[in-house]
PDB file of C-alpha atoms in Angstrom:
ATOM      1  CA  ASP A 424      28.169 -84.649  60.954  1.00 67.00           C
ATOM      2  CA  GLN A 425      25.635 -82.792  58.838  1.00 76.00           C
ATOM      3  CA  GLN A 426      22.872 -81.914  61.226  1.00 92.00           C
ATOM      4  CA  VAL A 427      21.024 -79.803  58.388  1.00 95.00           C
ATOM      5  CA  LYS A 428      20.610 -81.536  55.182  1.00 96.00           C
ATOM      6  CA  GLN A 429      19.234 -80.202  51.649  1.00 97.00           C
ATOM      7  CA  ASN A 430      19.313 -83.518  49.697  1.00 92.00           C
ATOM      8  CA  SER A 431      18.336 -81.786  46.254  1.00 95.00           C
ATOM      9  CA  PRO A 432      20.629 -79.295  44.995  1.00 95.00           C
ATOM     10  CA  SER A 433      18.526 -78.057  42.216  1.00 97.00           C
ATOM     11  CA  LEU A 434      14.996 -77.544  41.268  1.00 97.00           C
ATOM     12  CA  SER A 435      13.237 -76.136  38.267  1.00 97.00           C
ATOM     13  CA  VAL A 436       9.571 -74.895  38.155  1.00 98.00           C
ATOM     14  CA  GLN A 437       7.254 -73.143  36.033  1.00 98.00           C
ATOM     15  CA  GLU A 438       6.475 -69.833  36.571  1.00 97.00           C
ATOM     16  CA  GLY A 439       2.744 -69.759  38.522  1.00 97.00           C
ATOM     17  CA  ARG A 440       3.441 -72.961  40.017  1.00 97.00           C
ATOM     18  CA  ILE A 441       4.308 -74.278  43.251  1.00 98.00           C
ATOM     19  CA  SER A 442       8.132 -74.721  44.338  1.00 98.00           C
ATOM     20  CA  ILE A 443       8.771 -77.114  47.455  1.00 98.00           C
ATOM     21  CA  LEU A 444      12.120 -76.954  48.684  1.00 98.00           C
ATOM     22  CA  ASN A 445      12.858 -79.911  51.587  1.00 98.00           C
ATOM     23  CA  CYS A 446      15.214 -79.946  54.165  1.00 97.00           C
ATOM     24  CA  ASP A 447      15.958 -82.428  57.023  1.00 97.00           C
ATOM     25  CA  TYR A 448      17.627 -82.228  60.159  1.00 96.00           C
ATOM     26  CA  THR A 449      19.021 -84.688  62.754  1.00 94.00           C
ATOM     27  CA  ASN A 450      19.649 -82.449  65.734  1.00 87.00           C
ATOM     28  CA  SER A 451      16.622 -82.478  67.745  1.00 87.00           C
ATOM     29  CA  MET A 452      17.594 -79.479  69.877  1.00 88.00           C
ATOM     30  CA  PHE A 453      16.940 -77.123  67.303  1.00 92.00           C
ATOM     31  CA  ASP A 454      14.533 -74.525  68.933  1.00 91.00           C
ATOM     32  CA  TYR A 455      13.678 -72.784  65.449  1.00 94.00           C
ATOM     33  CA  PHE A 456      14.548 -72.856  61.999  1.00 96.00           C
ATOM     34  CA  LEU A 457      14.869 -70.136  59.210  1.00 97.00           C
ATOM     35  CA  TRP A 458      14.911 -70.135  55.595  1.00 98.00           C
ATOM     36  CA  TYR A 459      17.322 -67.748  53.644  1.00 98.00           C
ATOM     37  CA  LYS A 460      17.445 -66.768  49.939  1.00 97.00           C
ATOM     38  CA  LYS A 461      20.965 -65.936  48.457  1.00 95.00           C
ATOM     39  CA  TYR A 462      21.686 -64.562  45.088  1.00 93.00           C
ATOM     40  CA  PRO A 463      25.121 -64.544  43.511  1.00 88.00           C
ATOM     41  CA  ALA A 464      27.782 -62.400  45.191  1.00 83.00           C
ATOM     42  CA  GLU A 465      25.120 -61.312  47.807  1.00 89.00           C
ATOM     43  CA  GLY A 466      24.775 -62.391  51.442  1.00 93.00           C
ATOM     44  CA  PRO A 467      21.693 -64.471  52.607  1.00 96.00           C
ATOM     45  CA  THR A 468      18.633 -62.695  52.539  1.00 96.00           C
ATOM     46  CA  PHE A 469      16.046 -63.819  55.414  1.00 96.00           C
ATOM     47  CA  LEU A 470      12.685 -65.114  54.464  1.00 97.00           C
ATOM     48  CA  ILE A 471      10.645 -67.009  56.981  1.00 97.00           C
ATOM     49  CA  SER A 472      11.031 -68.822  60.374  1.00 96.00           C
ATOM     50  CA  ILE A 473       9.390 -71.664  62.372  1.00 97.00           C
ATOM     51  CA  SER A 474       9.438 -72.197  65.971  1.00 95.00           C
ATOM     52  CA  SER A 475      10.025 -75.925  66.798  1.00 93.00           C
ATOM     53  CA  ILE A 476       6.727 -75.955  68.641  1.00 94.00           C
ATOM     54  CA  LYS A 477       4.837 -74.965  65.563  1.00 95.00           C
ATOM     55  CA  ASP A 478       3.829 -77.069  62.345  1.00 96.00           C
ATOM     56  CA  LYS A 479       3.335 -73.980  59.993  1.00 97.00           C
ATOM     57  CA  ASN A 480       4.198 -70.515  59.448  1.00 97.00           C
ATOM     58  CA  GLU A 481       2.768 -68.602  56.700  1.00 97.00           C
ATOM     59  CA  ASP A 482       3.804 -65.096  54.901  1.00 96.00           C
ATOM     60  CA  GLY A 483       2.537 -64.088  51.884  1.00 97.00           C
ATOM     61  CA  ARG A 484       3.644 -66.597  49.213  1.00 98.00           C
ATOM     62  CA  PHE A 485       5.880 -68.307  51.324  1.00 98.00           C
ATOM     63  CA  THR A 486       4.823 -70.982  53.933  1.00 98.00           C
ATOM     64  CA  VAL A 487       7.011 -73.310  55.766  1.00 98.00           C
ATOM     65  CA  PHE A 488       5.791 -76.712  57.297  1.00 98.00           C
ATOM     66  CA  LEU A 489       7.716 -78.502  60.189  1.00 97.00           C
ATOM     67  CA  ASN A 490       7.163 -82.177  60.718  1.00 97.00           C
ATOM     68  CA  LYS A 491       8.947 -82.844  63.962  1.00 95.00           C
ATOM     69  CA  SER A 492       8.491 -86.433  64.216  1.00 95.00           C
ATOM     70  CA  ALA A 493      10.222 -86.868  60.713  1.00 96.00           C
ATOM     71  CA  LYS A 494      12.708 -84.242  61.519  1.00 96.00           C
ATOM     72  CA  HIS A 495      11.568 -82.648  58.204  1.00 97.00           C
ATOM     73  CA  LEU A 496      10.781 -79.053  57.041  1.00 97.00           C
ATOM     74  CA  SER A 497       9.782 -77.857  53.667  1.00 98.00           C
ATOM     75  CA  LEU A 498       9.315 -74.268  52.205  1.00 98.00           C
ATOM     76  CA  HIS A 499       6.474 -73.764  49.875  1.00 98.00           C
ATOM     77  CA  ILE A 500       6.273 -70.894  47.318  1.00 98.00           C
ATOM     78  CA  VAL A 501       3.195 -70.236  45.623  1.00 97.00           C
ATOM     79  CA  PRO A 502       2.943 -68.766  42.940  1.00 97.00           C
ATOM     80  CA  SER A 503       6.644 -69.026  41.940  1.00 98.00           C
ATOM     81  CA  GLN A 504       8.176 -66.140  39.880  1.00 97.00           C
ATOM     82  CA  PRO A 505      11.242 -65.673  38.112  1.00 96.00           C
ATOM     83  CA  GLY A 506      12.647 -63.403  40.559  1.00 95.00           C
ATOM     84  CA  ASP A 507      12.353 -66.425  43.279  1.00 97.00           C
ATOM     85  CA  SER A 508      15.505 -67.931  41.368  1.00 97.00           C
ATOM     86  CA  ALA A 509      18.187 -68.307  43.966  1.00 97.00           C
ATOM     87  CA  VAL A 510      19.656 -70.355  46.069  1.00 97.00           C
ATOM     88  CA  TYR A 511      17.781 -71.144  49.241  1.00 98.00           C
ATOM     89  CA  PHE A 512      19.154 -72.375  52.703  1.00 98.00           C
ATOM     90  CA  CYS A 513      17.305 -73.870  55.510  1.00 97.00           C
ATOM     91  CA  ALA A 514      19.243 -73.316  58.790  1.00 96.00           C
ATOM     92  CA  GLY A 515      18.378 -74.543  62.372  1.00 95.00           C
ATOM     93  CA  PHE A 516      19.339 -72.766  65.641  1.00 92.00           C
ATOM     94  CA  SER A 517      19.755 -74.135  69.108  1.00 85.00           C
ATOM     95  CA  SER A 518      19.897 -71.341  72.077  1.00 79.00           C
ATOM     96  CA  GLY A 519      21.743 -73.968  74.252  1.00 73.00           C
ATOM     97  CA  SER A 520      25.564 -74.317  74.489  1.00 59.00           C
ATOM     98  CA  ALA A 521      26.141 -73.596  70.540  1.00 65.00           C
ATOM     99  CA  ARG A 522      24.392 -70.307  69.842  1.00 75.00           C
ATOM    100  CA  GLN A 523      24.524 -70.635  66.015  1.00 86.00           C
ATOM    101  CA  LEU A 524      22.835 -71.342  62.685  1.00 91.00           C
ATOM    102  CA  THR A 525      23.729 -74.543  61.236  1.00 94.00           C
ATOM    103  CA  PHE A 526      23.187 -74.354  57.446  1.00 96.00           C
ATOM    104  CA  GLY A 527      22.073 -77.026  54.939  1.00 96.00           C
ATOM    105  CA  SER A 528      23.819 -76.966  51.636  1.00 96.00           C
ATOM    106  CA  GLY A 529      21.333 -75.219  49.861  1.00 97.00           C
ATOM    107  CA  THR A 530      19.008 -75.947  46.895  1.00 97.00           C
ATOM    108  CA  GLN A 531      19.271 -73.750  43.760  1.00 97.00           C
ATOM    109  CA  LEU A 532      15.828 -72.984  42.390  1.00 98.00           C
ATOM    110  CA  THR A 533      15.263 -71.956  38.985  1.00 98.00           C
ATOM    111  CA  VAL A 534      11.707 -70.674  37.996  1.00 97.00           C
ATOM    112  CA  LEU A 535      11.117 -70.721  34.016  1.00 96.00           C
ATOM    113  CA  PRO A 536       8.965 -68.125  32.466  1.00 91.00           C
TER     114      PRO A 536
ATOM    115  CA  ASP B 188      20.779 -48.100  54.440  1.00 54.00           C
ATOM    116  CA  THR B 189      20.541 -49.570  58.005  1.00 78.00           C
ATOM    117  CA  GLY B 190      21.560 -53.290  57.140  1.00 93.00           C
ATOM    118  CA  VAL B 191      24.683 -55.126  57.873  1.00 97.00           C
ATOM    119  CA  SER B 192      27.573 -53.727  55.917  1.00 97.00           C
ATOM    120  CA  GLN B 193      31.238 -55.583  55.443  1.00 98.00           C
ATOM    121  CA  ASN B 194      34.085 -54.081  53.725  1.00 97.00           C
ATOM    122  CA  PRO B 195      36.032 -54.769  51.671  1.00 97.00           C
ATOM    123  CA  ARG B 196      33.606 -56.579  49.182  1.00 97.00           C
ATOM    124  CA  HIS B 197      36.598 -58.438  47.605  1.00 97.00           C
ATOM    125  CA  LYS B 198      39.900 -59.018  48.617  1.00 98.00           C
ATOM    126  CA  ILE B 199      42.742 -60.797  46.777  1.00 98.00           C
ATOM    127  CA  THR B 200      46.197 -61.460  48.686  1.00 98.00           C
ATOM    128  CA  LYS B 201      48.943 -63.842  48.333  1.00 97.00           C
ATOM    129  CA  ARG B 202      49.753 -66.594  50.472  1.00 97.00           C
ATOM    130  CA  GLY B 203      51.320 -65.747  53.849  1.00 97.00           C
ATOM    131  CA  GLN B 204      49.710 -62.115  53.846  1.00 98.00           C
ATOM    132  CA  ASN B 205      47.456 -60.735  56.648  1.00 98.00           C
ATOM    133  CA  VAL B 206      44.013 -59.800  56.083  1.00 98.00           C
ATOM    134  CA  THR B 207      41.695 -57.916  58.028  1.00 98.00           C
ATOM    135  CA  PHE B 208      37.562 -57.567  57.176  1.00 98.00           C
ATOM    136  CA  ARG B 209      35.384 -55.283  58.939  1.00 98.00           C
ATOM    137  CA  CYS B 210      31.762 -55.694  59.677  1.00 98.00           C
ATOM    138  CA  ASP B 211      29.155 -52.868  60.821  1.00 97.00           C
ATOM    139  CA  PRO B 212      25.928 -54.552  62.151  1.00 97.00           C
ATOM    140  CA  ILE B 213      22.409 -53.036  62.453  1.00 95.00           C
ATOM    141  CA  SER B 214      23.125 -50.450  65.127  1.00 92.00           C
ATOM    142  CA  GLU B 215      20.746 -51.492  67.672  1.00 88.00           C
ATOM    143  CA  HIS B 216      21.668 -55.277  67.329  1.00 93.00           C
ATOM    144  CA  ASN B 217      23.902 -56.466  70.127  1.00 92.00           C
ATOM    145  CA  ARG B 218      24.908 -59.977  68.814  1.00 94.00           C
ATOM    146  CA  LEU B 219      27.423 -60.155  65.862  1.00 96.00           C
ATOM    147  CA  TYR B 220      28.383 -63.391  64.103  1.00 96.00           C
ATOM    148  CA  TRP B 221      31.239 -64.718  61.521  1.00 97.00           C
ATOM    149  CA  TYR B 222      30.277 -67.168  59.092  1.00 96.00           C
ATOM    150  CA  ARG B 223      32.366 -68.704  56.250  1.00 96.00           C
ATOM    151  CA  GLN B 224      31.052 -70.030  53.074  1.00 95.00           C
ATOM    152  CA  THR B 225      32.747 -72.207  50.354  1.00 94.00           C
ATOM    153  CA  LEU B 226      31.204 -73.022  46.971  1.00 90.00           C
ATOM    154  CA  GLY B 227      28.315 -75.485  47.425  1.00 89.00           C
ATOM    155  CA  GLN B 228      28.219 -75.302  50.799  1.00 93.00           C
ATOM    156  CA  GLY B 229      25.922 -73.212  53.477  1.00 95.00           C
ATOM    157  CA  PRO B 230      27.599 -70.818  55.686  1.00 95.00           C
ATOM    158  CA  GLU B 231      29.498 -72.461  58.504  1.00 94.00           C
ATOM    159  CA  PHE B 232      29.577 -70.794  61.841  1.00 94.00           C
ATOM    160  CA  LEU B 233      33.200 -69.537  63.127  1.00 95.00           C
ATOM    161  CA  THR B 234      32.533 -66.883  66.056  1.00 94.00           C
ATOM    162  CA  TYR B 235      30.063 -65.212  67.980  1.00 92.00           C
ATOM    163  CA  PHE B 236      29.921 -61.839  70.197  1.00 94.00           C
ATOM    164  CA  GLN B 237      27.360 -60.530  72.680  1.00 92.00           C
ATOM    165  CA  ASN B 238      28.176 -57.064  72.827  1.00 92.00           C
ATOM    166  CA  GLU B 239      32.011 -56.941  73.060  1.00 92.00           C
ATOM    167  CA  ALA B 240      32.504 -60.231  74.758  1.00 92.00           C
ATOM    168  CA  GLN B 241      33.329 -63.085  72.220  1.00 91.00           C
ATOM    169  CA  LEU B 242      31.296 -66.082  73.642  1.00 90.00           C
ATOM    170  CA  GLU B 243      32.054 -68.912  71.477  1.00 86.00           C
ATOM    171  CA  LYS B 244      34.562 -69.892  68.569  1.00 88.00           C
ATOM    172  CA  SER B 245      34.191 -72.841  66.336  1.00 88.00           C
ATOM    173  CA  ARG B 246      36.771 -75.459  65.995  1.00 82.00           C
ATOM    174  CA  LEU B 247      37.030 -74.021  62.253  1.00 81.00           C
ATOM    175  CA  LEU B 248      38.834 -70.874  63.884  1.00 84.00           C
ATOM    176  CA  SER B 249      42.514 -71.977  63.972  1.00 88.00           C
ATOM    177  CA  ASP B 250      44.948 -69.882  65.642  1.00 92.00           C
ATOM    178  CA  ARG B 251      45.591 -67.891  62.608  1.00 95.00           C
ATOM    179  CA  PHE B 252      42.131 -66.350  63.044  1.00 95.00           C
ATOM    180  CA  SER B 253      41.304 -63.615  65.453  1.00 95.00           C
ATOM    181  CA  ALA B 254      38.032 -61.568  66.034  1.00 96.00           C
ATOM    182  CA  GLU B 255      37.355 -58.434  67.964  1.00 96.00           C
ATOM    183  CA  ARG B 256      34.495 -56.238  68.603  1.00 96.00           C
ATOM    184  CA  PRO B 257      36.083 -53.702  70.906  1.00 91.00           C
ATOM    185  CA  LYS B 258      33.009 -51.313  71.750  1.00 87.00           C
ATOM    186  CA  GLY B 259      30.366 -53.776  71.051  1.00 86.00           C
ATOM    187  CA  SER B 260      29.635 -52.024  67.555  1.00 91.00           C
ATOM    188  CA  PHE B 261      31.710 -53.068  64.705  1.00 96.00           C
ATOM    189  CA  SER B 262      33.647 -56.052  64.479  1.00 97.00           C
ATOM    190  CA  THR B 263      36.976 -56.985  62.800  1.00 97.00           C
ATOM    191  CA  LEU B 264      38.088 -60.457  61.606  1.00 97.00           C
ATOM    192  CA  GLU B 265      41.932 -60.829  60.980  1.00 97.00           C
ATOM    193  CA  ILE B 266      43.650 -63.923  59.104  1.00 97.00           C
ATOM    194  CA  GLN B 267      47.154 -64.078  59.581  1.00 97.00           C
ATOM    195  CA  ARG B 268      49.744 -66.175  57.288  1.00 97.00           C
ATOM    196  CA  THR B 269      46.610 -66.807  54.531  1.00 97.00           C
ATOM    197  CA  GLU B 270      46.472 -70.217  53.084  1.00 96.00           C
ATOM    198  CA  GLN B 271      44.796 -71.141  49.792  1.00 96.00           C
ATOM    199  CA  GLY B 272      42.217 -73.102  51.990  1.00 95.00           C
ATOM    200  CA  ASP B 273      41.298 -69.553  53.526  1.00 96.00           C
ATOM    201  CA  SER B 274      39.672 -68.621  50.043  1.00 97.00           C
ATOM    202  CA  ALA B 275      36.046 -68.083  50.788  1.00 96.00           C
ATOM    203  CA  MET B 276      33.216 -65.853  51.302  1.00 96.00           C
ATOM    204  CA  TYR B 277      33.127 -64.395  54.812  1.00 97.00           C
ATOM    205  CA  LEU B 278      29.865 -63.601  56.018  1.00 97.00           C
ATOM    206  CA  CYS B 279      28.812 -61.097  59.111  1.00 98.00           C
ATOM    207  CA  ALA B 280      25.230 -61.272  60.586  1.00 97.00           C
ATOM    208  CA  SER B 281      23.957 -59.238  63.375  1.00 96.00           C
ATOM    209  CA  SER B 282      20.888 -59.952  65.612  1.00 93.00           C
ATOM    210  CA  GLN B 283      19.074 -58.448  68.680  1.00 91.00           C
ATOM    211  CA  THR B 284      18.367 -60.602  71.973  1.00 83.00           C
ATOM    212  CA  SER B 285      14.471 -61.529  71.786  1.00 77.00           C
ATOM    213  CA  GLY B 286      14.126 -62.665  75.109  1.00 77.00           C
ATOM    214  CA  GLY B 287      13.260 -66.272  73.857  1.00 71.00           C
ATOM    215  CA  ALA B 288      11.583 -65.507  70.820  1.00 80.00           C
ATOM    216  CA  ILE B 289      13.138 -66.291  67.382  1.00 87.00           C
ATOM    217  CA  GLU B 290      15.945 -64.283  66.861  1.00 88.00           C
ATOM    218  CA  THR B 291      16.448 -63.455  63.301  1.00 92.00           C
ATOM    219  CA  GLN B 292      20.248 -63.276  62.095  1.00 94.00           C
ATOM    220  CA  TYR B 293      20.646 -60.571  59.283  1.00 95.00           C
ATOM    221  CA  PHE B 294      23.418 -60.957  57.001  1.00 97.00           C
ATOM    222  CA  GLY B 295      25.688 -58.617  55.188  1.00 97.00           C
ATOM    223  CA  PRO B 296      26.874 -58.552  51.578  1.00 96.00           C
ATOM    224  CA  GLY B 297      29.940 -60.755  52.563  1.00 97.00           C
ATOM    225  CA  THR B 298      33.855 -60.244  51.763  1.00 97.00           C
ATOM    226  CA  ARG B 299      35.237 -62.867  49.305  1.00 96.00           C
ATOM    227  CA  LEU B 300      38.632 -63.410  49.803  1.00 97.00           C
ATOM    228  CA  LEU B 301      40.943 -65.081  47.299  1.00 97.00           C
ATOM    229  CA  VAL B 302      44.398 -66.288  48.257  1.00 98.00           C
ATOM    230  CA  LEU B 303      46.764 -66.785  45.484  1.00 96.00           C
TER     231      LEU B 303
END
């Protein structure tokens, strides 16, 4: 049962344009969501988070939007830079009985110079 | 460097051997998590400690796997009688109790295990 889904395995955008990475979830008990970026042979690096009671959170070039009714979140990167090329994971966290992050399968973002 | 560290970074072993990985969390963090990541997938939860207590274990954690955090600081993950299916990246993360606020987990660089 995939509780968190990232349906696009890859995305290519031009440098300077907007990157939009999408994530869908089925577990309505998630308390918050986090986005991580991962380079090859490294661990995931935290990017940005959003509480389930919010619909938007912004940090510099990164903005996360949450649509609870659609069980959908998205990460916007503006402007995209070549150094943003990495695999992006969204993850949901429930503070109930199962204290764990549940990750999607990731989206490979490539920013073309 | 005050981040999460993991050792070794790479491990190659033969099927049937035992392996042990170590994780040193961020020093003030009281929670420590182990995850496993295979190619093309996101990390999957294995187990979690609050201080020295192991509070949760995934069904992925078969009886060949054991984890400890003896003094509530570093943790070890041991795999006995390794199988080829154990080949994966093993990730450790730590966090600090946040009293209901968002509790960010910070990950180490991982240990890549290859079982031949």
